[in-house]
Short mmCIF file of C-alpha atoms and ligand atoms in Angstrom, two decimals:
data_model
loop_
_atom_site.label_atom_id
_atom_site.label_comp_id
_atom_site.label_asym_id
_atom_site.label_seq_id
_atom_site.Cartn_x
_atom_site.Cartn_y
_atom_site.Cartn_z
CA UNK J 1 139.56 110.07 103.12
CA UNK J 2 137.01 107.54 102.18
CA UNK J 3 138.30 104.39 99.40
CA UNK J 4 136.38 104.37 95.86
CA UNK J 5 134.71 101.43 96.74
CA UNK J 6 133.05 103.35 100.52
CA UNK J 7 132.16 106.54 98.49
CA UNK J 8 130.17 103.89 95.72
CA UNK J 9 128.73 101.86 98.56
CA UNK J 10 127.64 104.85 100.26
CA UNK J 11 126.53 106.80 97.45
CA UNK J 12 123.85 103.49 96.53
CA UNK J 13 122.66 104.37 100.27
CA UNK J 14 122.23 108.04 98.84
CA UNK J 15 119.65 106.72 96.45
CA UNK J 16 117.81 104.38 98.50
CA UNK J 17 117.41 106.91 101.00
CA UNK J 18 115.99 109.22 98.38
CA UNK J 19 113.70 106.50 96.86
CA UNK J 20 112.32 106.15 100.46
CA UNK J 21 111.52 109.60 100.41
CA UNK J 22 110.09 109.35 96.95
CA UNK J 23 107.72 106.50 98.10
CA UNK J 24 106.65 107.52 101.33
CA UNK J 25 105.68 110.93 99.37
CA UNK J 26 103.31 109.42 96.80
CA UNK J 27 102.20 107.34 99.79
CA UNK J 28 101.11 110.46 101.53
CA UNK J 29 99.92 112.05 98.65
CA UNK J 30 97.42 109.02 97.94
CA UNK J 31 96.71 108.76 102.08
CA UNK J 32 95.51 112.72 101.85
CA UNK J 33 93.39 112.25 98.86
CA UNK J 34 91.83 109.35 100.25
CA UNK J 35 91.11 111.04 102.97
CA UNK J 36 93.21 109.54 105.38
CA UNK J 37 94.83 113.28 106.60
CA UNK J 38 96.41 111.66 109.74
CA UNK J 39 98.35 109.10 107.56
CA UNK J 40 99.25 111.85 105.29
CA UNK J 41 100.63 113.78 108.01
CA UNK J 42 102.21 110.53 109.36
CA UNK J 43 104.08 109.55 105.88
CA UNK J 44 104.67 113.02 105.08
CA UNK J 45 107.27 113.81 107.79
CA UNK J 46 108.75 110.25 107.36
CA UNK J 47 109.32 111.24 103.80
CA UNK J 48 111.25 114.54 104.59
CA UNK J 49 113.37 112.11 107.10
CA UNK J 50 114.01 110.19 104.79
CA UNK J 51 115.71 112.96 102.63
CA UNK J 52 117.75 114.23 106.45
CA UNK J 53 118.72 110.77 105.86
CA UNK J 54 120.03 111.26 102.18
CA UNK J 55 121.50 114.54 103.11
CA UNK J 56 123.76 113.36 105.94
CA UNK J 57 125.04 110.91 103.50
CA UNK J 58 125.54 113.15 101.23
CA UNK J 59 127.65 115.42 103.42
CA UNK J 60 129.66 112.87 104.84
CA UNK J 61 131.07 111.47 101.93
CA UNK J 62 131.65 114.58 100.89
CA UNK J 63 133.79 116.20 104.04
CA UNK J 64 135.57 112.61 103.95
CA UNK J 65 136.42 113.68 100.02
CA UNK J 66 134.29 111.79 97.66
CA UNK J 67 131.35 112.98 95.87
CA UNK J 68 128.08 112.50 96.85
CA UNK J 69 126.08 112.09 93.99
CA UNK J 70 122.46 113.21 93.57
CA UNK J 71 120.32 110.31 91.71
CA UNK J 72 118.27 110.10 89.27
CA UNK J 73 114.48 108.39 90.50
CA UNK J 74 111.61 105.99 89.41
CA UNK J 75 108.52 106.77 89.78
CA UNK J 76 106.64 105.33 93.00
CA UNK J 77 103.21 103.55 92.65
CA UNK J 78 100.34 106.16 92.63
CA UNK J 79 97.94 103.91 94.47
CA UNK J 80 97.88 101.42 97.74
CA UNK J 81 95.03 98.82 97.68
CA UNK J 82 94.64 100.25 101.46
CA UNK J 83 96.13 101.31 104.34
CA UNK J 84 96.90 97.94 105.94
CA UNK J 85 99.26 96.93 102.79
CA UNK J 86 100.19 100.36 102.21
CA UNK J 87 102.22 99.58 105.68
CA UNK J 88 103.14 96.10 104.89
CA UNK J 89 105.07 97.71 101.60
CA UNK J 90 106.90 100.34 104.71
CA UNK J 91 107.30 97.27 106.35
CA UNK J 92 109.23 95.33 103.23
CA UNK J 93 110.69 98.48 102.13
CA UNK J 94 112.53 99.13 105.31
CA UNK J 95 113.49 95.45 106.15
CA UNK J 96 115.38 96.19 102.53
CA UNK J 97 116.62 99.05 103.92
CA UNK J 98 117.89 97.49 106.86
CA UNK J 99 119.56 94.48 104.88
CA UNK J 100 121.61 97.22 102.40
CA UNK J 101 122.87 99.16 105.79
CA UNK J 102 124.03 95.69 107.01
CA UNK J 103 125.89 94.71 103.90
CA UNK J 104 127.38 98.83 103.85
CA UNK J 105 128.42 98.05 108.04
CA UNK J 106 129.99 94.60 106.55
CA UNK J 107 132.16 96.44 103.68
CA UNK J 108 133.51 99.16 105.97
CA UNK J 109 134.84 96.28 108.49
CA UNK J 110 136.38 94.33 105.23
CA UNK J 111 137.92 97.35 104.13
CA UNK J 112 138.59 98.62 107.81
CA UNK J 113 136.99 101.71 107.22
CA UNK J 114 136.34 102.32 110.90
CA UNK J 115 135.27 106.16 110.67
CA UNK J 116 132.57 104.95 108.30
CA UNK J 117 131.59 102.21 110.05
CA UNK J 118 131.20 104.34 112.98
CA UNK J 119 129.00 106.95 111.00
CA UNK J 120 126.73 103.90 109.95
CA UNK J 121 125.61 103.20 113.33
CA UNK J 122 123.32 105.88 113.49
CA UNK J 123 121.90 104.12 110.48
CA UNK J 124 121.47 100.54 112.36
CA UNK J 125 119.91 102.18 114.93
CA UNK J 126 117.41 104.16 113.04
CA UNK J 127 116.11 100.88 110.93
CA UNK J 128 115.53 99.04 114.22
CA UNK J 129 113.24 101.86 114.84
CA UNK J 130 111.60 102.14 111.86
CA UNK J 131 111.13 99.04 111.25
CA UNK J 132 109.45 98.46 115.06
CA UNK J 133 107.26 101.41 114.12
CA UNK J 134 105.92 99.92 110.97
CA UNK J 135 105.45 96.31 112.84
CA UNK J 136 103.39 98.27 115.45
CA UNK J 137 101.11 100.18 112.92
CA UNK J 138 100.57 96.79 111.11
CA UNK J 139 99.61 95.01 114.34
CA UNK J 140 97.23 97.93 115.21
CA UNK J 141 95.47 97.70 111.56
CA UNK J 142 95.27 93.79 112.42
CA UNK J 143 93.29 94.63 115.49
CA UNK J 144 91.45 96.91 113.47
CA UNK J 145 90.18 94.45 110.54
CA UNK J 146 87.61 96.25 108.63
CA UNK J 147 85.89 98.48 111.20
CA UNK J 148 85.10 101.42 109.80
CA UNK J 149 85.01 103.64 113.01
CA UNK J 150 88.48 101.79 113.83
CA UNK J 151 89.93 102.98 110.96
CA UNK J 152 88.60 106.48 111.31
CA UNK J 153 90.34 106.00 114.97
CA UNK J 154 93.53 104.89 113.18
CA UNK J 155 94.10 107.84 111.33
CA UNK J 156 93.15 110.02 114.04
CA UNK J 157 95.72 108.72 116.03
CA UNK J 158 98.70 107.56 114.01
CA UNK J 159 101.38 109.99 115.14
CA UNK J 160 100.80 109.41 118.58
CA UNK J 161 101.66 105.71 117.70
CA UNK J 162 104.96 106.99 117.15
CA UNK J 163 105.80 108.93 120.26
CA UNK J 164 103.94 106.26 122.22
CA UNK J 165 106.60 103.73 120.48
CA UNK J 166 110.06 105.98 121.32
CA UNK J 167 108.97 106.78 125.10
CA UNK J 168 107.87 103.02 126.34
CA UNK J 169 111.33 101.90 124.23
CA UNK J 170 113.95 104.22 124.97
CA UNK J 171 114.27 104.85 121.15
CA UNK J 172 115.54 108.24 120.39
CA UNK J 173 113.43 111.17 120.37
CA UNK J 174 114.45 113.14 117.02
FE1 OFO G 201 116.30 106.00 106.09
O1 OFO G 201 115.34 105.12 107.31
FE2 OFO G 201 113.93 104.24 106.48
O2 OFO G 201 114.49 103.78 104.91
#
């Protein structure tokens, strides 16, 4: 049985996970009618991990008998200046992301809510990734500058960015 306190930290995760869906899915939307279908493709799967993400909050705190509650959303910016800061706001975003997990990790030890600090660490692990991911992109795009061709290149070859990322790291392959 979680405290009230876990089941109100954890249900703020809930929402930031599903506002990182939200975002990365008007970020794909705007990628794909830019013409950027790679980046699309790229932002649209991250968005539906994001939401495995909600979900597997949602069921934990729910089999360890809260509630997990289903929130209510803002609306996401409808357009990026580019792709380059598109990725810095991933980049921010998820450094965010990373910070709230840190403070949740921090309340389950205070409260010594070891089963849910245990859950979490799937969640530690995952923002080390993501975040690493979004660094790479970025440093790529540096290279990049404003070469057209480059860019075309880019988007060809985003996802592979990904797998190339996980294999040469060890990270996790799902
Ligand atoms: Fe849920 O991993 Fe990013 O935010």
């Amino acid at each position: 049985m979680i405290s009230e306190k876990i089941a109100k930290s954890l249900n703020r995760q809930v929402q930031l996970e599903a506002e990182s869906s939200q975002i990365y899915l008007a970020m794909a939307s705007w990628a794909e009618v830019e013409g950027y279908n790679g980046t699309a493709a790229f932002l649209y799967k991250h968005s539906d991990e994001e939401r495995i993400h909600m979900l597997k909050l949602i069921k934990f705190i729910n089999e360890r008998g809260g509630h997990g509650v289903i929130p209510a959303l803002a609306q996401p910016s409808l357009k990026y200046k580019g792709i380059k800061p598109l990725f810095e706001e991933v980049l921010s975003h998820e450094i965010h992301v990373s910070g709230e997990i840190n403070k949740l990790v921090d309340i389950c030890l205070k409260e010594k809510d070891y089963t849910t600090h245990n859950f979490l660490q799937w969640y530690v692990g995952e923002q080390i990734e993501e975040e690493a991911l979004a660094r790479r992109i970025i440093d790529k795009l540096k290279l990049i500058g404003d070469d057209k061709g480059g860019h075309y290149l880019f988007d060809r070859d985003v996802t592979t960015i990904e797998s190339a990322l996980k294999s040469e790291k060890g990270f996790r392959s799902e």
